[in-house]
Amino acid sequence: MNQALQIRSALASEQLPAPGQAWLQTLVAQQPAQQRTMPALVAAAKARLLASDLATPGLFDTASPPPVFPRELLGPSSASLQETRLTHDVVAQVVDLENLSQSRWQQVQALEAIERGEQKRGREIIRVPAGGYGGGGDGDDDDDETDAGTANGRPAARTASTGTSDASATHRLVLQDAEGQTLFALELARIYRIGIGRLRMGEKLLLKTGTVVARGTLLLEPASVKFLGGQVEPLHKTWVEGRLARLRSEAMAAGPRV
């Protein structure tokens, strides 16, 4: 088995989509000779994949693309489909996120705190690295539901919520598959890992077989989604700047702060 096939097999064992042969061969060639051990190559491929836009041309082989959203869930007709379920696993990336439980002004304050490099937990302001944003890890965060002082070994300061009443918040996401197709997703039950200050744009999620889809919207529960980590920095930067500008405009149009 050549190196590219071994790397693909290792990534698949972690439920990550397998990049194309050409992409992997280029990655191997770019690594210093002393770092071409299989563990090092797998780690490099995983990090590069999680930082890549899934819709990037050439990332996957056209002959064996990763599973994507079913066609019947896309387009205007999907709204008439009362309820169905995913028949296969789909890896998608986050391209938009909104806390539906917060007012526009609260969302502005949350994003401004992130821009300043600080987040809020309760009444305590926690400093994080400039540009820091919780999440963006490179592994599953199922254990985050414990809401303990750390999350998968990361300091709580990096995953602290910026909003109020986080335990009862409801978030709406826009998820994009490897073909660039998007679907709305809504928390059916609270998932601690989802939140402004935790997810970054471009972070990869595994939507598991059996995930409920109602009226063209994925309904997310803790058991139906696995967080694979990663981020796409250009997507995230554009999202923060654009969303903050839109929220400020909408908040001003709605009137003074309450």
mmCIF file of C-alpha atoms in Angstrom:
data_model
loop_
_atom_site.group_PDB
_atom_site.id
_atom_site.type_symbol
_atom_site.label_atom_id
_atom_site.label_comp_id
_atom_site.label_asym_id
_atom_site.label_seq_id
_atom_site.Cartn_x
_atom_site.Cartn_y
_atom_site.Cartn_z
ATOM 1 C CA MET A 1 0.000 0.000 0.000
ATOM 2 C CA ASN A 2 1.499 3.382 -0.992
ATOM 3 C CA GLN A 3 1.684 6.348 1.379
ATOM 4 C CA ALA A 4 -1.341 8.138 -0.076
ATOM 5 C CA LEU A 5 -3.545 5.073 0.391
ATOM 6 C CA GLN A 6 -2.303 4.596 3.948
ATOM 7 C CA ILE A 7 -3.090 8.215 4.776
ATOM 8 C CA ARG A 8 -6.558 7.928 3.230
ATOM 9 C CA SER A 9 -7.212 4.814 5.278
ATOM 10 C CA ALA A 10 -6.063 6.515 8.503
ATOM 11 C CA LEU A 11 -8.258 9.569 7.866
ATOM 12 C CA ALA A 12 -11.255 7.371 7.047
ATOM 13 C CA SER A 13 -10.799 5.577 10.382
ATOM 14 C CA GLU A 14 -11.378 8.962 12.046
ATOM 15 C CA GLN A 15 -14.509 9.500 9.906
ATOM 16 C CA LEU A 16 -12.862 12.230 7.861
ATOM 17 C CA PRO A 17 -13.423 12.403 4.088
ATOM 18 C CA ALA A 18 -10.536 10.964 2.082
ATOM 19 C CA PRO A 19 -8.675 13.605 0.016
ATOM 20 C CA GLY A 20 -7.696 12.872 -3.562
ATOM 21 C CA GLN A 21 -4.519 11.045 -4.523
ATOM 22 C CA ALA A 22 -2.978 14.093 -6.219
ATOM 23 C CA TRP A 23 -3.690 16.297 -3.177
ATOM 24 C CA LEU A 24 -2.070 13.770 -0.846
ATOM 25 C CA GLN A 25 0.946 13.224 -3.089
ATOM 26 C CA THR A 26 1.559 16.979 -3.172
ATOM 27 C CA LEU A 27 1.290 17.151 0.616
ATOM 28 C CA VAL A 28 3.776 14.276 1.062
ATOM 29 C CA ALA A 29 6.240 15.917 -1.336
ATOM 30 C CA GLN A 30 6.067 19.168 0.664
ATOM 31 C CA GLN A 31 7.064 17.512 3.941
ATOM 32 C CA PRO A 32 10.751 17.482 4.960
ATOM 33 C CA ALA A 33 12.316 14.048 4.496
ATOM 34 C CA GLN A 34 12.744 13.553 8.253
ATOM 35 C CA GLN A 35 9.000 14.151 8.776
ATOM 36 C CA ARG A 36 7.769 11.569 6.299
ATOM 37 C CA THR A 37 6.983 8.918 8.878
ATOM 38 C CA MET A 38 3.401 7.697 8.595
ATOM 39 C CA PRO A 39 2.187 9.215 11.920
ATOM 40 C CA ALA A 40 3.659 12.589 10.918
ATOM 41 C CA LEU A 41 2.136 12.435 7.435
ATOM 42 C CA VAL A 42 -1.297 11.492 8.800
ATOM 43 C CA ALA A 43 -1.149 14.359 11.303
ATOM 44 C CA ALA A 44 -0.118 16.819 8.573
ATOM 45 C CA ALA A 45 -2.864 15.600 6.226
ATOM 46 C CA LYS A 46 -5.493 15.851 8.954
ATOM 47 C CA ALA A 47 -4.465 19.372 9.917
ATOM 48 C CA ARG A 48 -4.374 20.513 6.271
ATOM 49 C CA LEU A 49 -7.732 18.883 5.518
ATOM 50 C CA LEU A 50 -9.459 20.438 8.522
ATOM 51 C CA ALA A 51 -8.118 23.851 7.495
ATOM 52 C CA SER A 52 -9.320 23.444 3.895
ATOM 53 C CA ASP A 53 -12.588 24.573 2.372
ATOM 54 C CA LEU A 54 -14.446 21.346 1.543
ATOM 55 C CA ALA A 55 -15.606 22.842 -1.757
ATOM 56 C CA THR A 56 -12.048 23.524 -2.976
ATOM 57 C CA PRO A 57 -11.573 22.105 -6.506
ATOM 58 C CA GLY A 58 -9.132 19.199 -6.541
ATOM 59 C CA LEU A 59 -9.432 18.426 -2.849
ATOM 60 C CA PHE A 60 -11.247 15.168 -3.610
ATOM 61 C CA ASP A 61 -11.018 12.747 -6.517
ATOM 62 C CA THR A 62 -13.891 13.240 -8.951
ATOM 63 C CA ALA A 63 -14.165 9.464 -9.316
ATOM 64 C CA SER A 64 -14.698 8.937 -5.580
ATOM 65 C CA PRO A 65 -16.147 12.102 -4.017
ATOM 66 C CA PRO A 66 -17.274 12.085 -0.369
ATOM 67 C CA PRO A 67 -20.992 11.642 0.427
ATOM 68 C CA VAL A 68 -22.985 14.890 0.163
ATOM 69 C CA PHE A 69 -26.480 16.087 1.009
ATOM 70 C CA PRO A 70 -29.179 14.062 -0.782
ATOM 71 C CA ARG A 71 -30.561 15.883 -3.818
ATOM 72 C CA GLU A 72 -34.141 15.672 -2.544
ATOM 73 C CA LEU A 73 -33.193 17.875 0.404
ATOM 74 C CA LEU A 74 -31.984 20.690 -1.843
ATOM 75 C CA GLY A 75 -34.057 23.250 -3.697
ATOM 76 C CA PRO A 76 -37.528 24.735 -3.124
ATOM 77 C CA SER A 77 -39.307 21.370 -3.160
ATOM 78 C CA SER A 78 -37.520 20.294 0.034
ATOM 79 C CA ALA A 79 -39.847 22.524 2.080
ATOM 80 C CA SER A 80 -42.747 20.229 1.223
ATOM 81 C CA LEU A 81 -40.922 17.179 2.592
ATOM 82 C CA GLN A 82 -42.377 16.964 6.077
ATOM 83 C CA GLU A 83 -39.797 14.639 7.600
ATOM 84 C CA THR A 84 -37.063 12.269 6.459
ATOM 85 C CA ARG A 85 -33.668 11.075 7.676
ATOM 86 C CA LEU A 86 -30.172 11.057 6.268
ATOM 87 C CA THR A 87 -29.472 7.667 4.725
ATOM 88 C CA HIS A 88 -25.690 8.086 5.001
ATOM 89 C CA ASP A 89 -23.089 10.019 6.975
ATOM 90 C CA VAL A 90 -22.207 13.460 5.600
ATOM 91 C CA VAL A 91 -19.204 15.592 6.540
ATOM 92 C CA ALA A 92 -20.105 19.273 6.253
ATOM 93 C CA GLN A 93 -18.550 22.573 7.298
ATOM 94 C CA VAL A 94 -20.088 25.480 9.206
ATOM 95 C CA VAL A 95 -20.514 28.601 7.070
ATOM 96 C CA ASP A 96 -22.974 30.560 9.234
ATOM 97 C CA LEU A 97 -24.196 30.531 12.829
ATOM 98 C CA GLU A 98 -26.835 32.502 14.712
ATOM 99 C CA ASN A 99 -28.052 32.396 18.289
ATOM 100 C CA LEU A 100 -31.825 32.687 17.897
ATOM 101 C CA SER A 101 -32.214 33.244 21.647
ATOM 102 C CA GLN A 102 -30.320 36.541 21.610
ATOM 103 C CA SER A 103 -31.362 39.989 20.505
ATOM 104 C CA ARG A 104 -29.416 41.722 17.744
ATOM 105 C CA TRP A 105 -27.637 43.905 20.312
ATOM 106 C CA GLN A 106 -26.610 40.885 22.384
ATOM 107 C CA GLN A 107 -25.175 39.259 19.267
ATOM 108 C CA VAL A 108 -23.282 42.458 18.438
ATOM 109 C CA GLN A 109 -21.804 42.505 21.947
ATOM 110 C CA ALA A 110 -20.783 38.848 21.674
ATOM 111 C CA LEU A 111 -18.965 39.363 18.370
ATOM 112 C CA GLU A 112 -17.349 42.603 19.585
ATOM 113 C CA ALA A 113 -16.003 40.705 22.598
ATOM 114 C CA ILE A 114 -14.474 38.135 20.266
ATOM 115 C CA GLU A 115 -12.916 40.910 18.162
ATOM 116 C CA ARG A 116 -11.335 42.369 21.316
ATOM 117 C CA GLY A 117 -9.980 38.965 22.293
ATOM 118 C CA GLU A 118 -12.211 38.468 25.299
ATOM 119 C CA GLN A 119 -15.197 36.323 26.117
ATOM 120 C CA LYS A 120 -17.649 36.325 28.994
ATOM 121 C CA ARG A 121 -18.515 33.494 31.376
ATOM 122 C CA GLY A 122 -21.257 34.543 33.755
ATOM 123 C CA ARG A 123 -20.146 37.942 35.078
ATOM 124 C CA GLU A 124 -16.458 37.233 34.539
ATOM 125 C CA ILE A 125 -14.607 38.527 31.479
ATOM 126 C CA ILE A 126 -11.987 36.059 30.324
ATOM 127 C CA ARG A 127 -9.071 37.135 28.148
ATOM 128 C CA VAL A 128 -8.241 34.879 25.225
ATOM 129 C CA PRO A 129 -5.567 35.219 22.521
ATOM 130 C CA ALA A 130 -6.228 37.958 19.980
ATOM 131 C CA GLY A 131 -8.413 36.525 17.271
ATOM 132 C CA GLY A 132 -9.020 33.598 19.590
ATOM 133 C CA TYR A 133 -12.264 31.783 19.218
ATOM 134 C CA GLY A 134 -13.290 28.689 21.057
ATOM 135 C CA GLY A 135 -13.529 25.478 19.121
ATOM 136 C CA GLY A 136 -11.504 24.977 16.016
ATOM 137 C CA GLY A 137 -9.924 21.922 17.601
ATOM 138 C CA ASP A 138 -8.942 18.868 15.693
ATOM 139 C CA GLY A 139 -11.109 16.287 17.369
ATOM 140 C CA ASP A 140 -14.536 15.361 18.591
ATOM 141 C CA ASP A 141 -15.891 17.386 21.504
ATOM 142 C CA ASP A 142 -18.657 15.112 22.735
ATOM 143 C CA ASP A 143 -17.296 15.419 26.263
ATOM 144 C CA ASP A 144 -17.957 19.167 26.256
ATOM 145 C CA GLU A 145 -21.467 18.408 27.494
ATOM 146 C CA THR A 146 -19.990 18.056 30.991
ATOM 147 C CA ASP A 147 -19.498 21.867 31.035
ATOM 148 C CA ALA A 148 -16.500 21.374 33.282
ATOM 149 C CA GLY A 149 -13.546 23.708 33.727
ATOM 150 C CA THR A 150 -11.810 22.260 30.700
ATOM 151 C CA ALA A 151 -12.964 20.838 27.392
ATOM 152 C CA ASN A 152 -10.868 18.071 25.850
ATOM 153 C CA GLY A 153 -7.803 19.432 27.585
ATOM 154 C CA ARG A 154 -8.390 23.030 26.443
ATOM 155 C CA PRO A 155 -8.753 25.781 29.068
ATOM 156 C CA ALA A 156 -12.320 26.772 29.806
ATOM 157 C CA ALA A 157 -11.457 30.345 28.817
ATOM 158 C CA ARG A 158 -11.259 29.262 25.195
ATOM 159 C CA THR A 159 -14.684 27.647 25.173
ATOM 160 C CA ALA A 160 -16.583 29.981 27.456
ATOM 161 C CA SER A 161 -19.888 31.301 26.181
ATOM 162 C CA THR A 162 -20.265 34.916 25.202
ATOM 163 C CA GLY A 163 -24.038 34.905 25.503
ATOM 164 C CA THR A 164 -26.572 34.802 28.284
ATOM 165 C CA SER A 165 -28.628 31.765 29.315
ATOM 166 C CA ASP A 166 -26.394 29.582 27.183
ATOM 167 C CA ALA A 167 -27.880 26.356 28.514
ATOM 168 C CA SER A 168 -31.252 27.212 26.987
ATOM 169 C CA ALA A 169 -30.004 28.837 23.788
ATOM 170 C CA THR A 170 -31.095 27.682 20.339
ATOM 171 C CA HIS A 171 -28.761 28.077 17.388
ATOM 172 C CA ARG A 172 -29.316 27.953 13.664
ATOM 173 C CA LEU A 173 -26.429 26.951 11.430
ATOM 174 C CA VAL A 174 -25.806 26.882 7.725
ATOM 175 C CA LEU A 175 -23.838 23.767 6.755
ATOM 176 C CA GLN A 176 -22.071 23.210 3.437
ATOM 177 C CA ASP A 177 -21.078 19.893 1.859
ATOM 178 C CA ALA A 178 -18.166 19.045 -0.436
ATOM 179 C CA GLU A 179 -20.157 20.100 -3.520
ATOM 180 C CA GLY A 180 -20.835 23.543 -2.062
ATOM 181 C CA GLN A 181 -24.521 22.800 -1.401
ATOM 182 C CA THR A 182 -25.949 24.262 1.813
ATOM 183 C CA LEU A 183 -28.656 23.324 4.287
ATOM 184 C CA PHE A 184 -29.998 25.003 7.403
ATOM 185 C CA ALA A 185 -29.511 23.124 10.659
ATOM 186 C CA LEU A 186 -31.314 23.781 13.940
ATOM 187 C CA GLU A 187 -30.650 22.555 17.454
ATOM 188 C CA LEU A 188 -33.463 20.196 18.373
ATOM 189 C CA ALA A 189 -31.778 19.646 21.731
ATOM 190 C CA ARG A 190 -29.059 21.841 23.252
ATOM 191 C CA ILE A 191 -25.538 20.936 22.130
ATOM 192 C CA TYR A 192 -22.957 22.696 24.280
ATOM 193 C CA ARG A 193 -20.334 22.611 21.533
ATOM 194 C CA ILE A 194 -22.469 24.866 19.327
ATOM 195 C CA GLY A 195 -22.234 28.546 20.111
ATOM 196 C CA ILE A 196 -20.762 31.916 19.229
ATOM 197 C CA GLY A 197 -17.323 31.699 20.780
ATOM 198 C CA ARG A 198 -17.023 27.948 20.225
ATOM 199 C CA LEU A 199 -17.533 27.155 16.556
ATOM 200 C CA ARG A 200 -15.417 28.724 13.852
ATOM 201 C CA MET A 201 -16.463 29.039 10.255
ATOM 202 C CA GLY A 202 -15.151 26.106 8.276
ATOM 203 C CA GLU A 203 -15.233 23.744 11.252
ATOM 204 C CA LYS A 204 -16.096 20.223 10.119
ATOM 205 C CA LEU A 205 -19.073 18.258 11.458
ATOM 206 C CA LEU A 206 -20.050 14.658 10.830
ATOM 207 C CA LEU A 207 -23.826 14.417 10.378
ATOM 208 C CA LYS A 208 -24.666 10.841 11.202
ATOM 209 C CA THR A 209 -26.951 8.458 9.366
ATOM 210 C CA GLY A 210 -30.476 8.824 10.746
ATOM 211 C CA THR A 211 -30.249 12.588 11.397
ATOM 212 C CA VAL A 212 -33.780 13.975 11.070
ATOM 213 C CA VAL A 213 -34.491 16.484 8.301
ATOM 214 C CA ALA A 214 -37.788 18.391 8.474
ATOM 215 C CA ARG A 215 -38.932 20.888 5.840
ATOM 216 C CA GLY A 216 -35.405 21.068 4.443
ATOM 217 C CA THR A 217 -33.775 21.746 7.833
ATOM 218 C CA LEU A 218 -31.434 19.377 9.656
ATOM 219 C CA LEU A 219 -32.507 18.847 13.263
ATOM 220 C CA LEU A 220 -29.439 18.396 15.428
ATOM 221 C CA GLU A 221 -29.193 16.431 18.660
ATOM 222 C CA PRO A 222 -26.065 15.448 20.618
ATOM 223 C CA ALA A 223 -26.260 11.871 19.301
ATOM 224 C CA SER A 224 -26.655 12.907 15.651
ATOM 225 C CA VAL A 225 -23.550 15.038 15.189
ATOM 226 C CA LYS A 226 -19.816 14.607 15.783
ATOM 227 C CA PHE A 227 -17.476 17.600 15.840
ATOM 228 C CA LEU A 228 -14.324 16.912 13.836
ATOM 229 C CA GLY A 229 -12.705 20.299 14.433
ATOM 230 C CA GLY A 230 -10.800 22.586 12.108
ATOM 231 C CA GLN A 231 -11.428 26.027 10.707
ATOM 232 C CA VAL A 232 -11.028 27.929 7.451
ATOM 233 C CA GLU A 233 -9.500 31.229 8.466
ATOM 234 C CA PRO A 234 -10.576 33.290 5.404
ATOM 235 C CA LEU A 235 -14.175 32.069 5.814
ATOM 236 C CA HIS A 236 -14.143 32.863 9.506
ATOM 237 C CA LYS A 237 -12.642 36.343 9.103
ATOM 238 C CA THR A 238 -15.113 37.272 6.364
ATOM 239 C CA TRP A 239 -18.021 35.923 8.415
ATOM 240 C CA VAL A 240 -17.129 37.820 11.603
ATOM 241 C CA GLU A 241 -16.650 41.117 9.775
ATOM 242 C CA GLY A 242 -19.730 40.736 7.593
ATOM 243 C CA ARG A 243 -22.027 39.461 10.313
ATOM 244 C CA LEU A 244 -20.999 42.146 12.773
ATOM 245 C CA ALA A 245 -21.707 44.855 10.194
ATOM 246 C CA ARG A 246 -25.122 43.355 9.347
ATOM 247 C CA LEU A 247 -26.090 42.946 12.998
ATOM 248 C CA ARG A 248 -25.102 46.513 13.845
ATOM 249 C CA SER A 249 -27.176 47.794 10.939
ATOM 250 C CA GLU A 250 -30.194 45.668 11.909
ATOM 251 C CA ALA A 251 -29.871 46.611 15.586
ATOM 252 C CA MET A 252 -29.731 50.324 14.773
ATOM 253 C CA ALA A 253 -32.750 50.004 12.498
ATOM 254 C CA ALA A 254 -34.686 48.246 15.269
ATOM 255 C CA GLY A 255 -34.175 51.164 17.642
ATOM 256 C CA PRO A 256 -32.175 51.909 20.809
ATOM 257 C CA ARG A 257 -30.910 49.206 23.129
ATOM 258 C CA VAL A 258 -33.301 47.943 25.754
#
